[in-house]
């Protein structure tokens, strides 16, 4: 699922499991909208519960992953969201082989750092966090966010 690299945004057809959407070069706002759209369509079809807090969590995770890909990974090369039962799976690929890291909130001199909170947010809100290398280089981060 995470190994395909797209160069232009495309939409996958809905599967029997739920709504799926795949895009490349998306911005954090695009990711948030794609997550909301995928979850809303499944909720309307009766495939998954639609808890507002869970939707916000899934949007925040997608936004943080795409932001990190842009800032630290050389850009988003693929984005995929898929609602599977009571969960939403978000996959974000980028050009970097570097693994994400959590930075301490203060530097060595005791000064507060700007940023550096995205990866801890992702790890706190998501489960089944997986980072895999891509055959063509780069990595894919795949996470599952519960919807209930």
PDB file of C-alpha atoms in Angstrom:
ATOM      1  CA  UNK A   1       0.000   0.000   0.000  1.00  0.00           C
ATOM      2  CA  UNK A   2       2.724   2.491   0.877  1.00  0.00           C
ATOM      3  CA  UNK A   3       5.152   1.585  -1.875  1.00  0.00           C
ATOM      4  CA  UNK A   4       3.454   3.376  -4.774  1.00  0.00           C
ATOM      5  CA  UNK A   5       4.834   6.787  -5.666  1.00  0.00           C
ATOM      6  CA  UNK A   6       2.545   9.122  -7.559  1.00  0.00           C
ATOM      7  CA  UNK A   7       3.655  12.246  -9.327  1.00  0.00           C
ATOM      8  CA  UNK A   8       0.184  13.708  -9.821  1.00  0.00           C
ATOM      9  CA  UNK A   9      -2.775  13.617  -7.445  1.00  0.00           C
ATOM     10  CA  UNK A  10      -5.094  10.713  -8.079  1.00  0.00           C
ATOM     11  CA  UNK A  11      -8.145   9.300  -6.355  1.00  0.00           C
ATOM     12  CA  UNK A  12      -8.521   5.595  -5.718  1.00  0.00           C
ATOM     13  CA  UNK A  13     -11.960   4.071  -6.048  1.00  0.00           C
ATOM     14  CA  UNK A  14     -13.665   3.172  -2.765  1.00  0.00           C
ATOM     15  CA  UNK A  15     -12.944  -0.383  -1.716  1.00  0.00           C
ATOM     16  CA  UNK A  16     -15.192  -2.849   0.063  1.00  0.00           C
ATOM     17  CA  UNK A  17     -13.326  -1.973   3.265  1.00  0.00           C
ATOM     18  CA  UNK A  18     -14.107   1.728   3.114  1.00  0.00           C
ATOM     19  CA  UNK A  19     -13.141   4.961   1.412  1.00  0.00           C
ATOM     20  CA  UNK A  20      -9.596   5.283   0.137  1.00  0.00           C
ATOM     21  CA  UNK A  21      -7.871   8.328  -1.249  1.00  0.00           C
ATOM     22  CA  UNK A  22      -4.338   8.641  -2.608  1.00  0.00           C
ATOM     23  CA  UNK A  23      -2.525  11.858  -3.517  1.00  0.00           C
ATOM     24  CA  UNK A  24       1.009  13.026  -4.058  1.00  0.00           C
ATOM     25  CA  UNK A  25       2.547  16.371  -3.162  1.00  0.00           C
ATOM     26  CA  UNK A  26      -0.194  17.251  -0.712  1.00  0.00           C
ATOM     27  CA  UNK A  27      -0.046  20.042   1.836  1.00  0.00           C
ATOM     28  CA  UNK A  28      -1.146  19.625   5.477  1.00  0.00           C
ATOM     29  CA  UNK A  29      -4.496  21.296   4.716  1.00  0.00           C
ATOM     30  CA  UNK A  30      -5.042  18.857   1.825  1.00  0.00           C
ATOM     31  CA  UNK A  31      -4.305  15.951   4.158  1.00  0.00           C
ATOM     32  CA  UNK A  32      -6.786  17.221   6.764  1.00  0.00           C
ATOM     33  CA  UNK A  33      -9.510  17.607   4.121  1.00  0.00           C
ATOM     34  CA  UNK A  34      -8.818  14.153   2.658  1.00  0.00           C
ATOM     35  CA  UNK A  35      -9.079  12.535   6.096  1.00  0.00           C
ATOM     36  CA  UNK A  36     -12.311  14.370   6.890  1.00  0.00           C
ATOM     37  CA  UNK A  37     -13.801  13.472   3.495  1.00  0.00           C
ATOM     38  CA  UNK A  38     -12.854   9.786   3.760  1.00  0.00           C
ATOM     39  CA  UNK A  39     -14.236   9.448   7.292  1.00  0.00           C
ATOM     40  CA  UNK A  40     -17.424  11.424   6.525  1.00  0.00           C
ATOM     41  CA  UNK A  41     -18.214   9.283   3.494  1.00  0.00           C
ATOM     42  CA  UNK A  42     -17.790   6.091   5.504  1.00  0.00           C
ATOM     43  CA  UNK A  43     -19.882   7.456   8.349  1.00  0.00           C
ATOM     44  CA  UNK A  44     -22.696   8.377   5.963  1.00  0.00           C
ATOM     45  CA  UNK A  45     -22.537   4.890   4.469  1.00  0.00           C
ATOM     46  CA  UNK A  46     -22.684   3.361   7.950  1.00  0.00           C
ATOM     47  CA  UNK A  47     -19.246   1.719   7.831  1.00  0.00           C
ATOM     48  CA  UNK A  48     -17.692   3.484  10.820  1.00  0.00           C
ATOM     49  CA  UNK A  49     -18.654   5.657  13.782  1.00  0.00           C
ATOM     50  CA  UNK A  50     -18.025   9.363  13.310  1.00  0.00           C
ATOM     51  CA  UNK A  51     -16.804  10.808  16.619  1.00  0.00           C
ATOM     52  CA  UNK A  52     -15.789  14.473  16.212  1.00  0.00           C
ATOM     53  CA  UNK A  53     -12.811  14.155  18.577  1.00  0.00           C
ATOM     54  CA  UNK A  54     -11.534  11.081  16.742  1.00  0.00           C
ATOM     55  CA  UNK A  55     -11.872  12.858  13.388  1.00  0.00           C
ATOM     56  CA  UNK A  56      -9.881  15.801  14.798  1.00  0.00           C
ATOM     57  CA  UNK A  57      -7.192  13.410  16.069  1.00  0.00           C
ATOM     58  CA  UNK A  58      -6.926  11.729  12.657  1.00  0.00           C
ATOM     59  CA  UNK A  59      -6.716  15.120  10.927  1.00  0.00           C
ATOM     60  CA  UNK A  60      -4.010  16.299  13.322  1.00  0.00           C
ATOM     61  CA  UNK A  61      -1.967  13.120  12.746  1.00  0.00           C
ATOM     62  CA  UNK A  62      -2.247  13.488   8.956  1.00  0.00           C
ATOM     63  CA  UNK A  63      -1.313  17.161   9.195  1.00  0.00           C
ATOM     64  CA  UNK A  64       1.739  16.471  11.377  1.00  0.00           C
ATOM     65  CA  UNK A  65       2.956  13.640   9.120  1.00  0.00           C
ATOM     66  CA  UNK A  66       2.679  15.763   5.984  1.00  0.00           C
ATOM     67  CA  UNK A  67       4.294  18.755   7.708  1.00  0.00           C
ATOM     68  CA  UNK A  68       7.211  16.568   8.817  1.00  0.00           C
ATOM     69  CA  UNK A  69       7.567  15.151   5.296  1.00  0.00           C
ATOM     70  CA  UNK A  70       7.742  18.678   3.893  1.00  0.00           C
ATOM     71  CA  UNK A  71      10.106  20.082   6.543  1.00  0.00           C
ATOM     72  CA  UNK A  72      12.397  17.084   7.101  1.00  0.00           C
ATOM     73  CA  UNK A  73      11.763  14.569   4.301  1.00  0.00           C
ATOM     74  CA  UNK A  74      12.216  16.475   1.074  1.00  0.00           C
ATOM     75  CA  UNK A  75       8.481  16.697   0.377  1.00  0.00           C
ATOM     76  CA  UNK A  76       5.483  14.392   0.254  1.00  0.00           C
ATOM     77  CA  UNK A  77       5.770  11.798  -2.510  1.00  0.00           C
ATOM     78  CA  UNK A  78       2.584   9.900  -1.655  1.00  0.00           C
ATOM     79  CA  UNK A  79      -0.377  10.310   0.687  1.00  0.00           C
ATOM     80  CA  UNK A  80      -3.013   7.677   1.307  1.00  0.00           C
ATOM     81  CA  UNK A  81      -5.944   7.572   3.717  1.00  0.00           C
ATOM     82  CA  UNK A  82      -8.188   4.544   4.100  1.00  0.00           C
ATOM     83  CA  UNK A  83     -11.012   3.937   6.576  1.00  0.00           C
ATOM     84  CA  UNK A  84     -10.958   0.321   7.730  1.00  0.00           C
ATOM     85  CA  UNK A  85     -13.752  -0.582  10.133  1.00  0.00           C
ATOM     86  CA  UNK A  86     -13.429   1.530  13.288  1.00  0.00           C
ATOM     87  CA  UNK A  87     -10.007   2.920  12.292  1.00  0.00           C
ATOM     88  CA  UNK A  88      -8.423   5.217   9.757  1.00  0.00           C
ATOM     89  CA  UNK A  89      -5.041   4.374   8.243  1.00  0.00           C
ATOM     90  CA  UNK A  90      -2.882   7.250   7.040  1.00  0.00           C
ATOM     91  CA  UNK A  91       0.261   6.666   4.972  1.00  0.00           C
ATOM     92  CA  UNK A  92       2.664   9.461   4.087  1.00  0.00           C
ATOM     93  CA  UNK A  93       5.762   8.887   1.962  1.00  0.00           C
ATOM     94  CA  UNK A  94       8.697  11.242   1.505  1.00  0.00           C
ATOM     95  CA  UNK A  95      12.136  11.329  -0.114  1.00  0.00           C
ATOM     96  CA  UNK A  96      14.246  10.900   3.028  1.00  0.00           C
ATOM     97  CA  UNK A  97      15.625   7.680   4.488  1.00  0.00           C
ATOM     98  CA  UNK A  98      16.064   9.352   7.905  1.00  0.00           C
ATOM     99  CA  UNK A  99      13.857   8.030  10.677  1.00  0.00           C
ATOM    100  CA  UNK A 100      11.695  10.479  12.607  1.00  0.00           C
ATOM    101  CA  UNK A 101      12.985  11.459  16.046  1.00  0.00           C
ATOM    102  CA  UNK A 102      11.512  13.172  19.072  1.00  0.00           C
ATOM    103  CA  UNK A 103      13.553  16.195  20.155  1.00  0.00           C
ATOM    104  CA  UNK A 104      13.647  17.350  23.766  1.00  0.00           C
ATOM    105  CA  UNK A 105      11.515  20.480  24.331  1.00  0.00           C
ATOM    106  CA  UNK A 106      14.615  22.437  25.420  1.00  0.00           C
ATOM    107  CA  UNK A 107      18.103  22.696  23.907  1.00  0.00           C
ATOM    108  CA  UNK A 108      21.419  22.133  25.730  1.00  0.00           C
ATOM    109  CA  UNK A 109      21.366  25.689  27.055  1.00  0.00           C
ATOM    110  CA  UNK A 110      17.893  25.219  28.528  1.00  0.00           C
ATOM    111  CA  UNK A 111      16.132  27.343  25.893  1.00  0.00           C
ATOM    112  CA  UNK A 112      12.732  26.233  24.629  1.00  0.00           C
ATOM    113  CA  UNK A 113      12.797  24.842  21.107  1.00  0.00           C
ATOM    114  CA  UNK A 114      10.396  26.001  18.443  1.00  0.00           C
ATOM    115  CA  UNK A 115       8.653  23.017  16.910  1.00  0.00           C
ATOM    116  CA  UNK A 116       9.741  19.458  17.474  1.00  0.00           C
ATOM    117  CA  UNK A 117       6.392  18.293  18.796  1.00  0.00           C
ATOM    118  CA  UNK A 118       4.930  16.695  15.658  1.00  0.00           C
ATOM    119  CA  UNK A 119       6.353  13.201  16.019  1.00  0.00           C
ATOM    120  CA  UNK A 120       5.403  12.890  19.726  1.00  0.00           C
ATOM    121  CA  UNK A 121       1.850  14.004  18.805  1.00  0.00           C
ATOM    122  CA  UNK A 122       1.673  11.320  16.100  1.00  0.00           C
ATOM    123  CA  UNK A 123       2.952   8.639  18.492  1.00  0.00           C
ATOM    124  CA  UNK A 124       0.504   9.725  21.190  1.00  0.00           C
ATOM    125  CA  UNK A 125      -2.637   9.747  19.018  1.00  0.00           C
ATOM    126  CA  UNK A 126      -1.906   6.861  16.641  1.00  0.00           C
ATOM    127  CA  UNK A 127      -1.270   3.187  17.102  1.00  0.00           C
ATOM    128  CA  UNK A 128       0.413   0.661  14.833  1.00  0.00           C
ATOM    129  CA  UNK A 129       2.991   3.257  13.800  1.00  0.00           C
ATOM    130  CA  UNK A 130       5.201   1.758  11.104  1.00  0.00           C
ATOM    131  CA  UNK A 131       8.105   3.270   9.189  1.00  0.00           C
ATOM    132  CA  UNK A 132       9.198   1.343   6.117  1.00  0.00           C
ATOM    133  CA  UNK A 133      11.916   1.993   3.560  1.00  0.00           C
ATOM    134  CA  UNK A 134      10.765   2.317  -0.011  1.00  0.00           C
ATOM    135  CA  UNK A 135      12.517   0.402  -2.822  1.00  0.00           C
ATOM    136  CA  UNK A 136      13.030   3.608  -4.810  1.00  0.00           C
ATOM    137  CA  UNK A 137      14.413   5.455  -1.772  1.00  0.00           C
ATOM    138  CA  UNK A 138      12.690   7.417   0.904  1.00  0.00           C
ATOM    139  CA  UNK A 139      10.282   6.078   3.469  1.00  0.00           C
ATOM    140  CA  UNK A 140       6.613   5.574   4.163  1.00  0.00           C
ATOM    141  CA  UNK A 141       5.114   6.209   7.586  1.00  0.00           C
ATOM    142  CA  UNK A 142       1.868   4.330   8.120  1.00  0.00           C
ATOM    143  CA  UNK A 143      -0.288   4.863  11.213  1.00  0.00           C
ATOM    144  CA  UNK A 144      -3.697   3.789  12.444  1.00  0.00           C
ATOM    145  CA  UNK A 145      -5.920   6.207  14.342  1.00  0.00           C
ATOM    146  CA  UNK A 146      -8.957   4.757  16.171  1.00  0.00           C
ATOM    147  CA  UNK A 147     -12.251   6.426  15.263  1.00  0.00           C
ATOM    148  CA  UNK A 148     -14.071   5.613  18.494  1.00  0.00           C
TER     149      UNK A 148
END
